[in-house]
Amino acid sequence: MRVRVSTPATVANVGPGFDVFGLALKEPFDVIDVEMVDDGAIIISVTGLGSDDIPVDPKRNSASIAARFVLDAAGADFGVSLSIKKGIRPCSGIGSSGASAAGGAFAANMLLDDPLPNEVLVLAAAKAEGVTAGKVHADNVAPSIIGGFTVVRSLSPLEVVSVAAPKHLGVAVAMPDVMVSTRAAREVLPDSVPVRDLVFHVGHAASLALAMERGDLGLLGRSLRDAVFEPMRSSLVPRLAEVETAAMDAGALASFLGGSGPCVVSLFDLRMNDGENIVSAMKGAFEEGNIDSESWVTACGEGCRRLVP
Ligand code: HSE
């Protein structure tokens, strides 16, 4: 049996929700073909964006590690062959390794007679992220599997709450020609935060979750702030402040660092704006610093799904 799945890019943190909030994007996405292998092995091949630098050792690849967790959790007596076509550039801040992990778990699950629930797939993929990024975190893999806007209420035991993103929410992304690994971006973070920052984050995170649920884009824009993590990482992304200011001046509701960077993500109201002026403003602000970037307009999307090959 051969199955093809798509697994989307995601934006983690989404302002105040470090390691907690995540948003699935419509584009870009990876495509994974999965087939059963009799002898219990996991075989992996990777093509597409950045594939030369992605490990194909099954013990070091996030898709195969996640698939292994799923097969073991199900007590499966077979292995899988995973052929991954990367549409999401690694080290981009839009969940490239998370999408592979989510897709590996989802694809292996498609081959089971009794498929496991989403919570088990999210946990398998989060553990795979732990092996490749150095710390278990589920804020990319949860939206990649479930879709929409997700809140990781707890990692242990795992509980993820999700809501469909507001239907008028547009997303503009600018990806500079700069690589930032999640592992490196976590090394610059503090071990503790002042109480005033904690209070700031609780207020903004609670309001942002309510704004997503209510579809209140004004409240969403006011709530999308990060007082701790993005400032610590700003030195990793040249022109970050200028790009965000350019997006806000062009009509964005909010502009922020995607995950651990370097992508800059801007949200906007589709009823007021088609997003094209926002992406060109972001691209222009990178260019003024002699930094090439790719930019595109997309929307919030669904999670992993089966494609008809
Ligand atoms: N929450 C993670 C971080 C996401 O910011 O390190 C990594 O993409």
mmCIF file of C-alpha atoms and ligand atoms in Angstrom:
data_model
loop_
_atom_site.group_PDB
_atom_site.id
_atom_site.type_symbol
_atom_site.label_atom_id
_atom_site.label_comp_id
_atom_site.label_asym_id
_atom_site.label_seq_id
_atom_site.Cartn_x
_atom_site.Cartn_y
_atom_site.Cartn_z
ATOM 1 C CA MET A 1 0.000 0.000 0.000
ATOM 2 C CA ARG A 2 1.327 3.429 -0.987
ATOM 3 C CA VAL A 3 -0.098 6.685 0.404
ATOM 4 C CA ARG A 4 0.777 10.322 -0.327
ATOM 5 C CA VAL A 5 0.266 13.016 2.311
ATOM 6 C CA SER A 6 0.848 16.751 2.513
ATOM 7 C CA THR A 7 2.155 18.348 5.687
ATOM 8 C CA PRO A 8 1.999 22.122 6.114
ATOM 9 C CA ALA A 9 4.368 24.812 7.317
ATOM 10 C CA THR A 10 3.413 26.435 10.606
ATOM 11 C CA VAL A 11 4.135 29.563 12.588
ATOM 12 C CA ALA A 12 5.009 28.838 16.220
ATOM 13 C CA ASN A 13 4.920 31.221 19.212
ATOM 14 C CA VAL A 14 2.600 33.721 17.402
ATOM 15 C CA GLY A 15 3.745 36.600 19.622
ATOM 16 C CA PRO A 16 3.163 35.897 23.328
ATOM 17 C CA GLY A 17 2.737 32.095 23.139
ATOM 18 C CA PHE A 18 6.327 30.814 23.227
ATOM 19 C CA ASP A 19 6.269 26.990 22.851
ATOM 20 C CA VAL A 20 2.456 27.149 23.206
ATOM 21 C CA PHE A 21 0.734 28.810 20.219
ATOM 22 C CA GLY A 22 0.924 27.637 16.621
ATOM 23 C CA LEU A 23 -0.789 28.432 13.340
ATOM 24 C CA ALA A 24 -0.966 26.172 10.272
ATOM 25 C CA LEU A 25 -0.263 27.829 6.913
ATOM 26 C CA LYS A 26 -1.806 26.956 3.562
ATOM 27 C CA GLU A 27 1.591 27.298 1.841
ATOM 28 C CA PRO A 28 4.252 26.027 1.709
ATOM 29 C CA PHE A 29 4.039 22.303 2.513
ATOM 30 C CA ASP A 30 6.036 19.092 2.185
ATOM 31 C CA VAL A 31 4.741 16.014 0.371
ATOM 32 C CA ILE A 32 5.511 12.541 1.726
ATOM 33 C CA ASP A 33 4.980 9.203 -0.027
ATOM 34 C CA VAL A 34 4.826 6.311 2.396
ATOM 35 C CA GLU A 35 4.918 2.574 1.756
ATOM 36 C CA MET A 36 4.925 -0.459 4.006
ATOM 37 C CA VAL A 37 8.223 -2.350 4.403
ATOM 38 C CA ASP A 38 8.071 -5.946 5.606
ATOM 39 C CA ASP A 39 11.190 -6.217 7.731
ATOM 40 C CA GLY A 40 10.359 -3.481 10.256
ATOM 41 C CA ALA A 41 12.984 -1.045 8.949
ATOM 42 C CA ILE A 42 12.467 2.665 8.307
ATOM 43 C CA ILE A 43 13.884 3.812 4.979
ATOM 44 C CA ILE A 44 14.057 7.485 4.155
ATOM 45 C CA SER A 45 14.841 9.629 1.140
ATOM 46 C CA VAL A 46 14.631 13.428 0.914
ATOM 47 C CA THR A 47 14.459 15.688 -2.154
ATOM 48 C CA GLY A 48 13.484 19.340 -2.631
ATOM 49 C CA LEU A 49 14.422 22.521 -0.764
ATOM 50 C CA GLY A 50 17.503 22.180 1.434
ATOM 51 C CA SER A 51 17.512 18.402 1.071
ATOM 52 C CA ASP A 52 21.318 18.228 0.756
ATOM 53 C CA ASP A 53 21.637 19.225 4.410
ATOM 54 C CA ILE A 54 18.860 17.024 5.824
ATOM 55 C CA PRO A 55 20.041 13.775 7.447
ATOM 56 C CA VAL A 56 18.749 10.536 5.942
ATOM 57 C CA ASP A 57 19.942 8.440 8.872
ATOM 58 C CA PRO A 58 16.582 7.227 10.296
ATOM 59 C CA LYS A 59 17.816 7.940 13.836
ATOM 60 C CA ARG A 60 18.480 11.616 12.994
ATOM 61 C CA ASN A 61 15.650 12.472 10.603
ATOM 62 C CA SER A 62 12.554 13.983 12.261
ATOM 63 C CA ALA A 63 10.073 12.221 9.926
ATOM 64 C CA SER A 64 11.525 8.762 10.505
ATOM 65 C CA ILE A 65 11.894 9.285 14.257
ATOM 66 C CA ALA A 66 8.218 10.288 14.478
ATOM 67 C CA ALA A 67 7.147 7.380 12.254
ATOM 68 C CA ARG A 68 9.103 4.987 14.489
ATOM 69 C CA PHE A 69 7.309 6.332 17.610
ATOM 70 C CA VAL A 70 3.933 5.778 15.922
ATOM 71 C CA LEU A 71 4.726 2.248 14.723
ATOM 72 C CA ASP A 72 6.050 1.306 18.176
ATOM 73 C CA ALA A 73 3.019 2.846 19.937
ATOM 74 C CA ALA A 74 0.733 0.784 17.688
ATOM 75 C CA GLY A 75 2.787 -2.418 18.078
ATOM 76 C CA ALA A 76 3.083 -2.606 14.270
ATOM 77 C CA ASP A 77 5.002 -5.567 12.818
ATOM 78 C CA PHE A 78 6.114 -3.695 9.695
ATOM 79 C CA GLY A 79 8.343 -0.752 8.815
ATOM 80 C CA VAL A 80 7.895 2.101 6.358
ATOM 81 C CA SER A 81 9.657 3.716 3.468
ATOM 82 C CA LEU A 82 9.241 7.508 3.497
ATOM 83 C CA SER A 83 10.040 9.639 0.429
ATOM 84 C CA ILE A 84 9.923 13.282 1.442
ATOM 85 C CA LYS A 85 9.732 16.149 -1.028
ATOM 86 C CA LYS A 86 10.584 19.318 0.903
ATOM 87 C CA GLY A 87 8.571 22.372 -0.057
ATOM 88 C CA ILE A 88 9.556 24.125 3.197
ATOM 89 C CA ARG A 89 13.122 25.372 3.437
ATOM 90 C CA PRO A 90 14.942 24.170 6.588
ATOM 91 C CA CYS A 91 16.052 26.761 9.195
ATOM 92 C CA SER A 92 13.312 29.150 8.045
ATOM 93 C CA GLY A 93 11.170 29.657 11.167
ATOM 94 C CA ILE A 94 8.059 28.170 9.598
ATOM 95 C CA GLY A 95 8.367 24.688 11.032
ATOM 96 C CA SER A 96 10.307 22.775 8.394
ATOM 97 C CA SER A 97 11.513 19.956 10.670
ATOM 98 C CA GLY A 98 8.158 20.070 12.495
ATOM 99 C CA ALA A 99 6.289 19.524 9.213
ATOM 100 C CA SER A 100 8.487 16.525 8.413
ATOM 101 C CA ALA A 101 7.951 15.126 11.916
ATOM 102 C CA ALA A 102 4.191 15.693 11.719
ATOM 103 C CA GLY A 103 4.060 14.187 8.227
ATOM 104 C CA GLY A 104 6.131 11.161 9.254
ATOM 105 C CA ALA A 105 3.780 10.433 12.155
ATOM 106 C CA PHE A 106 0.658 11.070 10.056
ATOM 107 C CA ALA A 107 1.898 8.996 7.107
ATOM 108 C CA ALA A 108 2.842 5.986 9.259
ATOM 109 C CA ASN A 109 -0.556 6.214 10.947
ATOM 110 C CA MET A 110 -2.304 5.980 7.567
ATOM 111 C CA LEU A 111 -0.931 2.447 7.166
ATOM 112 C CA LEU A 112 -2.324 1.135 10.460
ATOM 113 C CA ASP A 113 -5.483 -0.980 10.595
ATOM 114 C CA ASP A 114 -6.473 0.870 13.769
ATOM 115 C CA PRO A 115 -5.153 4.424 13.406
ATOM 116 C CA LEU A 116 -3.996 6.223 16.534
ATOM 117 C CA PRO A 117 -5.636 9.482 17.692
ATOM 118 C CA ASN A 118 -4.148 12.899 16.864
ATOM 119 C CA GLU A 119 -2.802 13.337 20.425
ATOM 120 C CA VAL A 120 -0.488 10.336 19.964
ATOM 121 C CA LEU A 121 0.689 11.651 16.587
ATOM 122 C CA VAL A 122 1.397 15.098 18.071
ATOM 123 C CA LEU A 123 3.347 13.513 20.926
ATOM 124 C CA ALA A 124 5.354 11.310 18.542
ATOM 125 C CA ALA A 125 6.187 14.311 16.354
ATOM 126 C CA ALA A 126 7.030 16.519 19.372
ATOM 127 C CA LYS A 127 9.462 13.866 20.643
ATOM 128 C CA ALA A 128 11.058 13.763 17.192
ATOM 129 C CA GLU A 129 11.465 17.560 17.370
ATOM 130 C CA GLY A 130 13.166 17.020 20.729
ATOM 131 C CA VAL A 131 15.753 14.746 19.117
ATOM 132 C CA THR A 132 16.480 17.083 16.202
ATOM 133 C CA ALA A 133 16.048 20.552 17.839
ATOM 134 C CA GLY A 134 17.360 19.680 21.311
ATOM 135 C CA LYS A 135 14.104 20.283 23.226
ATOM 136 C CA VAL A 136 10.680 18.658 22.984
ATOM 137 C CA HIS A 137 8.182 21.268 21.808
ATOM 138 C CA ALA A 138 4.801 20.755 20.159
ATOM 139 C CA ASP A 139 3.897 24.252 18.987
ATOM 140 C CA ASN A 140 4.854 23.495 15.351
ATOM 141 C CA VAL A 141 3.772 19.866 15.130
ATOM 142 C CA ALA A 142 0.346 20.398 16.743
ATOM 143 C CA PRO A 143 -0.949 22.826 14.071
ATOM 144 C CA SER A 144 0.835 20.839 11.355
ATOM 145 C CA ILE A 145 -1.219 17.761 12.299
ATOM 146 C CA ILE A 146 -4.462 19.380 13.504
ATOM 147 C CA GLY A 147 -4.593 22.598 11.417
ATOM 148 C CA GLY A 148 -5.872 26.051 12.397
ATOM 149 C CA PHE A 149 -4.679 27.759 15.584
ATOM 150 C CA THR A 150 -3.499 25.474 18.369
ATOM 151 C CA VAL A 151 -2.665 25.961 22.028
ATOM 152 C CA VAL A 152 -0.426 23.402 23.751
ATOM 153 C CA ARG A 153 -2.018 23.611 27.199
ATOM 154 C CA SER A 154 0.370 20.980 28.545
ATOM 155 C CA LEU A 155 3.137 18.790 27.143
ATOM 156 C CA SER A 156 3.057 16.192 29.907
ATOM 157 C CA PRO A 157 0.390 14.960 29.855
ATOM 158 C CA LEU A 158 -0.184 16.276 26.359
ATOM 159 C CA GLU A 159 -3.266 18.424 25.900
ATOM 160 C CA VAL A 160 -3.770 20.549 22.796
ATOM 161 C CA VAL A 161 -6.730 22.882 22.307
ATOM 162 C CA SER A 162 -7.518 24.060 18.795
ATOM 163 C CA VAL A 163 -9.729 26.544 17.029
ATOM 164 C CA ALA A 164 -10.196 27.335 13.336
ATOM 165 C CA ALA A 165 -8.378 30.592 12.536
ATOM 166 C CA PRO A 166 -10.609 33.611 11.755
ATOM 167 C CA LYS A 167 -11.742 33.357 8.134
ATOM 168 C CA HIS A 168 -10.669 36.902 7.182
ATOM 169 C CA LEU A 169 -7.137 36.474 8.509
ATOM 170 C CA GLY A 170 -4.456 36.806 5.814
ATOM 171 C CA VAL A 171 -0.791 35.904 6.281
ATOM 172 C CA ALA A 172 2.201 37.560 4.588
ATOM 173 C CA VAL A 173 5.609 35.941 4.960
ATOM 174 C CA ALA A 174 9.096 37.219 4.134
ATOM 175 C CA MET A 175 11.930 34.700 4.315
ATOM 176 C CA PRO A 176 15.378 36.328 4.196
ATOM 177 C CA ASP A 177 18.389 34.582 2.760
ATOM 178 C CA VAL A 178 19.624 33.849 6.284
ATOM 179 C CA MET A 179 19.609 30.513 8.127
ATOM 180 C CA VAL A 180 18.707 30.262 11.836
ATOM 181 C CA SER A 181 18.571 26.837 13.466
ATOM 182 C CA THR A 182 16.061 26.368 16.271
ATOM 183 C CA ARG A 183 18.815 24.839 18.371
ATOM 184 C CA ALA A 184 20.952 28.012 18.035
ATOM 185 C CA ALA A 185 17.948 30.292 18.577
ATOM 186 C CA ARG A 186 17.133 28.523 21.845
ATOM 187 C CA GLU A 187 20.658 28.955 23.158
ATOM 188 C CA VAL A 188 20.236 32.757 23.350
ATOM 189 C CA LEU A 189 17.149 32.535 25.601
ATOM 190 C CA PRO A 190 17.177 33.389 29.315
ATOM 191 C CA ASP A 191 16.572 30.781 32.033
ATOM 192 C CA SER A 192 14.105 33.008 33.879
ATOM 193 C CA VAL A 193 11.961 36.082 33.179
ATOM 194 C CA PRO A 194 10.926 39.021 35.380
ATOM 195 C CA VAL A 195 7.425 38.962 36.873
ATOM 196 C CA ARG A 196 6.442 42.069 34.849
ATOM 197 C CA ASP A 197 7.167 40.136 31.601
ATOM 198 C CA LEU A 198 5.205 37.154 32.874
ATOM 199 C CA VAL A 199 2.201 39.398 33.605
ATOM 200 C CA PHE A 200 2.548 41.019 30.162
ATOM 201 C CA HIS A 201 2.602 37.609 28.442
ATOM 202 C CA VAL A 202 -0.346 36.167 30.367
ATOM 203 C CA GLY A 203 -2.480 39.195 29.460
ATOM 204 C CA HIS A 204 -1.511 39.188 25.805
ATOM 205 C CA ALA A 205 -1.659 35.406 25.359
ATOM 206 C CA ALA A 206 -5.101 35.103 26.969
ATOM 207 C CA SER A 207 -6.415 37.965 24.825
ATOM 208 C CA LEU A 208 -4.906 36.523 21.659
ATOM 209 C CA ALA A 209 -6.564 33.137 22.224
ATOM 210 C CA LEU A 210 -9.909 34.868 22.805
ATOM 211 C CA ALA A 211 -9.399 36.998 19.685
ATOM 212 C CA MET A 212 -8.778 33.856 17.588
ATOM 213 C CA GLU A 213 -11.914 32.207 18.977
ATOM 214 C CA ARG A 214 -14.078 35.304 18.465
ATOM 215 C CA GLY A 215 -12.559 36.316 15.117
ATOM 216 C CA ASP A 216 -11.798 39.750 16.619
ATOM 217 C CA LEU A 217 -8.946 40.913 14.396
ATOM 218 C CA GLY A 218 -8.511 44.247 16.215
ATOM 219 C CA LEU A 219 -7.936 42.496 19.543
ATOM 220 C CA LEU A 220 -5.722 39.966 17.756
ATOM 221 C CA GLY A 221 -3.463 42.732 16.434
ATOM 222 C CA ARG A 222 -3.206 44.437 19.850
ATOM 223 C CA SER A 223 -2.470 41.131 21.601
ATOM 224 C CA LEU A 224 0.271 39.858 19.336
ATOM 225 C CA ARG A 225 3.339 41.019 21.301
ATOM 226 C CA ASP A 226 6.383 39.245 22.668
ATOM 227 C CA ALA A 227 8.292 41.040 25.433
ATOM 228 C CA VAL A 228 10.890 38.326 26.024
ATOM 229 C CA PHE A 229 11.808 35.863 23.295
ATOM 230 C CA GLU A 230 11.777 37.875 20.078
ATOM 231 C CA PRO A 231 13.884 40.689 21.607
ATOM 232 C CA MET A 232 16.490 38.113 22.701
ATOM 233 C CA ARG A 233 16.620 36.707 19.168
ATOM 234 C CA SER A 234 16.551 39.952 17.225
ATOM 235 C CA SER A 235 20.330 39.922 16.731
ATOM 236 C CA LEU A 236 19.968 36.667 14.733
ATOM 237 C CA VAL A 237 17.788 38.322 12.067
ATOM 238 C CA PRO A 238 19.193 41.423 10.369
ATOM 239 C CA ARG A 239 16.636 44.189 9.658
ATOM 240 C CA LEU A 240 13.931 42.523 11.786
ATOM 241 C CA ALA A 241 12.648 45.783 13.317
ATOM 242 C CA GLU A 242 12.704 47.621 9.969
ATOM 243 C CA VAL A 243 10.824 44.805 8.204
ATOM 244 C CA GLU A 244 8.160 44.703 10.922
ATOM 245 C CA THR A 245 7.735 48.485 10.831
ATOM 246 C CA ALA A 246 7.413 48.409 7.029
ATOM 247 C CA ALA A 247 4.675 45.749 7.292
ATOM 248 C CA MET A 248 2.770 47.731 9.919
ATOM 249 C CA ASP A 249 3.050 50.907 7.818
ATOM 250 C CA ALA A 250 1.611 48.928 4.872
ATOM 251 C CA GLY A 251 -1.469 47.955 6.894
ATOM 252 C CA ALA A 252 -0.607 44.761 8.796
ATOM 253 C CA LEU A 253 -2.441 43.987 12.035
ATOM 254 C CA ALA A 254 0.753 42.552 13.538
ATOM 255 C CA SER A 255 4.238 41.642 12.359
ATOM 256 C CA PHE A 256 6.546 39.299 14.258
ATOM 257 C CA LEU A 257 9.293 36.715 14.110
ATOM 258 C CA GLY A 258 8.012 33.352 12.862
ATOM 259 C CA GLY A 259 8.981 30.654 15.388
ATOM 260 C CA SER A 260 12.705 30.855 16.020
ATOM 261 C CA GLY A 261 13.216 32.879 12.798
ATOM 262 C CA PRO A 262 14.365 34.140 10.394
ATOM 263 C CA CYS A 263 10.976 34.406 8.604
ATOM 264 C CA VAL A 264 9.013 37.539 9.432
ATOM 265 C CA VAL A 265 5.260 36.947 9.486
ATOM 266 C CA SER A 266 2.600 39.640 9.182
ATOM 267 C CA LEU A 267 -1.117 39.119 9.714
ATOM 268 C CA PHE A 268 -3.695 41.268 7.989
ATOM 269 C CA ASP A 269 -7.439 41.630 7.476
ATOM 270 C CA LEU A 270 -8.416 40.212 4.071
ATOM 271 C CA ARG A 271 -11.441 42.537 3.985
ATOM 272 C CA MET A 272 -9.113 45.569 3.959
ATOM 273 C CA ASN A 273 -6.027 44.330 2.131
ATOM 274 C CA ASP A 274 -4.877 41.619 -0.304
ATOM 275 C CA GLY A 275 -1.455 41.493 1.389
ATOM 276 C CA GLU A 276 0.578 42.248 -1.762
ATOM 277 C CA ASN A 277 1.648 45.695 -0.532
ATOM 278 C CA ILE A 278 2.666 44.149 2.801
ATOM 279 C CA VAL A 279 4.927 41.500 1.243
ATOM 280 C CA SER A 280 6.528 44.054 -1.058
ATOM 281 C CA ALA A 281 7.102 46.410 1.903
ATOM 282 C CA MET A 282 8.769 43.588 3.867
ATOM 283 C CA LYS A 283 10.882 42.525 0.888
ATOM 284 C CA GLY A 284 11.850 46.160 0.267
ATOM 285 C CA ALA A 285 12.954 46.610 3.892
ATOM 286 C CA PHE A 286 15.212 43.547 3.617
ATOM 287 C CA GLU A 287 16.566 44.838 0.293
ATOM 288 C CA GLU A 288 17.494 48.175 1.873
ATOM 289 C CA GLY A 289 19.883 46.161 4.024
ATOM 290 C CA ASN A 290 21.162 44.241 0.958
ATOM 291 C CA ILE A 291 19.408 41.071 2.064
ATOM 292 C CA ASP A 292 17.624 38.926 -0.511
ATOM 293 C CA SER A 293 14.329 37.415 0.553
ATOM 294 C CA GLU A 294 11.437 35.394 -0.765
ATOM 295 C CA SER A 295 7.996 36.625 0.141
ATOM 296 C CA TRP A 296 4.461 35.413 -0.397
ATOM 297 C CA VAL A 297 0.848 35.859 0.668
ATOM 298 C CA THR A 298 -0.988 32.888 2.085
ATOM 299 C CA ALA A 299 -3.709 32.064 4.594
ATOM 300 C CA CYS A 300 -4.233 29.890 7.637
ATOM 301 C CA GLY A 301 -4.665 26.293 6.614
ATOM 302 C CA GLU A 302 -5.634 22.785 7.555
ATOM 303 C CA GLY A 303 -3.374 20.089 8.970
ATOM 304 C CA CYS A 304 -1.788 17.018 7.369
ATOM 305 C CA ARG A 305 -4.028 15.337 4.836
ATOM 306 C CA ARG A 306 -4.023 12.506 2.373
ATOM 307 C CA LEU A 307 -3.474 13.448 -1.266
ATOM 308 C CA VAL A 308 -4.599 11.412 -4.212
ATOM 309 C CA PRO A 309 -1.290 10.427 -5.937
HETATM 310 N N1 HSE B 1 8.768 27.483 20.062
HETATM 311 C C1 HSE B 1 9.926 27.121 19.291
HETATM 312 C C2 HSE B 1 10.988 28.185 19.491
HETATM 313 C C3 HSE B 1 9.546 27.029 17.846
HETATM 314 O O1 HSE B 1 10.682 29.365 19.360
HETATM 315 O O2 HSE B 1 12.135 27.816 19.790
HETATM 316 C C4 HSE B 1 10.686 26.680 16.924
HETATM 317 O O3 HSE B 1 10.276 26.896 15.596
#
